[in-house]
XYZ file of C-alpha atoms in Angstrom:
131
model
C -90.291 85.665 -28.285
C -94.231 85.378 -27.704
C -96.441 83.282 -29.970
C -100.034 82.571 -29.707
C -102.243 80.079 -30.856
C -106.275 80.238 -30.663
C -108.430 76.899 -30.182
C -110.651 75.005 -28.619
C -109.672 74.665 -24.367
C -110.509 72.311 -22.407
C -112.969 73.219 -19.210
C -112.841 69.948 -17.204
C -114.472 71.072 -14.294
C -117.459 72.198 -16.686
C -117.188 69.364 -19.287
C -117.130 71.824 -21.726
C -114.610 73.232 -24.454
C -114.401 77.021 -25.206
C -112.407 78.810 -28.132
C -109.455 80.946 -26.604
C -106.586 82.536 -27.493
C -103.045 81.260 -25.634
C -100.297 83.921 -25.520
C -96.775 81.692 -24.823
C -93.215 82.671 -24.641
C -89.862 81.426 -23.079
C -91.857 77.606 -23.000
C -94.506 79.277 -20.426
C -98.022 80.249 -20.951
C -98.183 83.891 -20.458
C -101.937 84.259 -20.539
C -104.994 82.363 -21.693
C -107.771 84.666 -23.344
C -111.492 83.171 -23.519
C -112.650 84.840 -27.206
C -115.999 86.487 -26.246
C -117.759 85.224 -29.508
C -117.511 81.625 -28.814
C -120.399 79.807 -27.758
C -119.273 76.333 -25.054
C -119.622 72.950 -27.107
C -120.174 69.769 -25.349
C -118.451 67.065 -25.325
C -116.302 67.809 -28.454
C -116.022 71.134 -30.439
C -116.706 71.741 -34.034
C -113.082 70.637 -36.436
C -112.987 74.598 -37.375
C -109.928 74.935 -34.719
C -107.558 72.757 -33.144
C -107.455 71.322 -29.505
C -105.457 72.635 -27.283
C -104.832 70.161 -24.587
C -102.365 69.678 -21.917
C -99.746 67.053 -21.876
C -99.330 64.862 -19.293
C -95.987 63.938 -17.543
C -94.625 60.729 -16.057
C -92.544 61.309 -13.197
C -91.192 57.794 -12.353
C -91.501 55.157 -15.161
C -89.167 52.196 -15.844
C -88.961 51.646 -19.689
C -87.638 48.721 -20.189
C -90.582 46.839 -18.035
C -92.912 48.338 -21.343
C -90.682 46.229 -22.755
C -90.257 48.397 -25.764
C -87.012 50.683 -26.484
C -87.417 54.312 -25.727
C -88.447 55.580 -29.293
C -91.354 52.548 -29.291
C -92.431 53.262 -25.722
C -92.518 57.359 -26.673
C -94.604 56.691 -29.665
C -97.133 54.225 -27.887
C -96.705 56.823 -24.587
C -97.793 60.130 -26.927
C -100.790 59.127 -28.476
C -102.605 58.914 -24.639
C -101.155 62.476 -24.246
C -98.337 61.880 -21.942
C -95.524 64.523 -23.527
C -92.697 63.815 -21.110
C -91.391 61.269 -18.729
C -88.628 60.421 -15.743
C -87.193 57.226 -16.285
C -84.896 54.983 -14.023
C -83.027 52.849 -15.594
C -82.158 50.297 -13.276
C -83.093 47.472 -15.193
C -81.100 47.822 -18.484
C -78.466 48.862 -15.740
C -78.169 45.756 -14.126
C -78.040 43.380 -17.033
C -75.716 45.938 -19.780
C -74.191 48.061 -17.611
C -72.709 51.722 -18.972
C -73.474 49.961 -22.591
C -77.053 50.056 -21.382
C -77.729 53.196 -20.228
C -75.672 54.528 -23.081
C -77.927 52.365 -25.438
C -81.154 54.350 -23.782
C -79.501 57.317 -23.960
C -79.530 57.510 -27.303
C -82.671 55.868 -28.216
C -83.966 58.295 -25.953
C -82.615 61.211 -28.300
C -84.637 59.853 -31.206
C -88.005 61.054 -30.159
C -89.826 64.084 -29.986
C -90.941 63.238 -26.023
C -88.953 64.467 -23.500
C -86.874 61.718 -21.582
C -85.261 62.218 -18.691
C -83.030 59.588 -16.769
C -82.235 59.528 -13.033
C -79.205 57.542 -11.752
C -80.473 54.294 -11.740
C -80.918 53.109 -8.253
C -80.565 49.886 -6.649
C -77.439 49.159 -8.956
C -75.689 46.648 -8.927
C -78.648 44.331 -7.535
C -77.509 42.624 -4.705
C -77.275 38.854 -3.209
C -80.584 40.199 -1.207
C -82.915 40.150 -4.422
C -85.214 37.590 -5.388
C -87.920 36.949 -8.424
């Protein structure tokens, strides 16, 4: 199913913001459509239309060295712009075990960001690890 929504985007190149029209579907962008009667604005648009921005995505983080549970760390995380993240686990791993990662798990659940969990690596630690 397609959807659209128009607003200011974001030329960063330029340093400018445009209003356009973004056509979506099936979680892609299908097409972006500059509207012809809009005039650039520098550095921040008029409040007439939203901003449409893109989100930015973590692709290695370790949570619990935020230390913050998953639903804090999301909330701080979002309002910079960053929409999704990878997370190992290794830490919460290492001290709780399966209760651990089951804990983040779930906390992870509770938010709106997207959290994603590798296998936490480097788990158990071993005899070769120091502070």
């Amino acid at each position: 199913m397609e959807a659209q929504r128009t607003g200011w985007l974001p030329d960063f190149e330029n340093q400018i913001f445009y209003k356009a029209r973004v056509i979506f579907g099936n979680g892609k962008i299908i097409s972006v459509i500059p509207l012809s009667e809009s005039s650039p604005e520098t550095p921040l648009p008029s409040s007439d239309l939203p901003l449409i921005l893109p989100g930015l995505v973590d692709a290695h983080v370790h949570i619990e060295s935020s230390l913050m549970v998953p639903t804090r760390f999301a909330h701080q995380a979002m309002r910079f712009g960053t929409v999704a993240v990878v997370a190992d686990p290794h830490e919460i791993a290492n001290v709780l075990g399966l209760e651990g990662i089951r804990f983040m798990l779930e906390e992870a659940g509770k938010t709106s960001m997207k959290i994603r969990f590798t296998a936490p690596s480097c788990v158990p630690a071993t005899s070769l690890e120091t502070s």
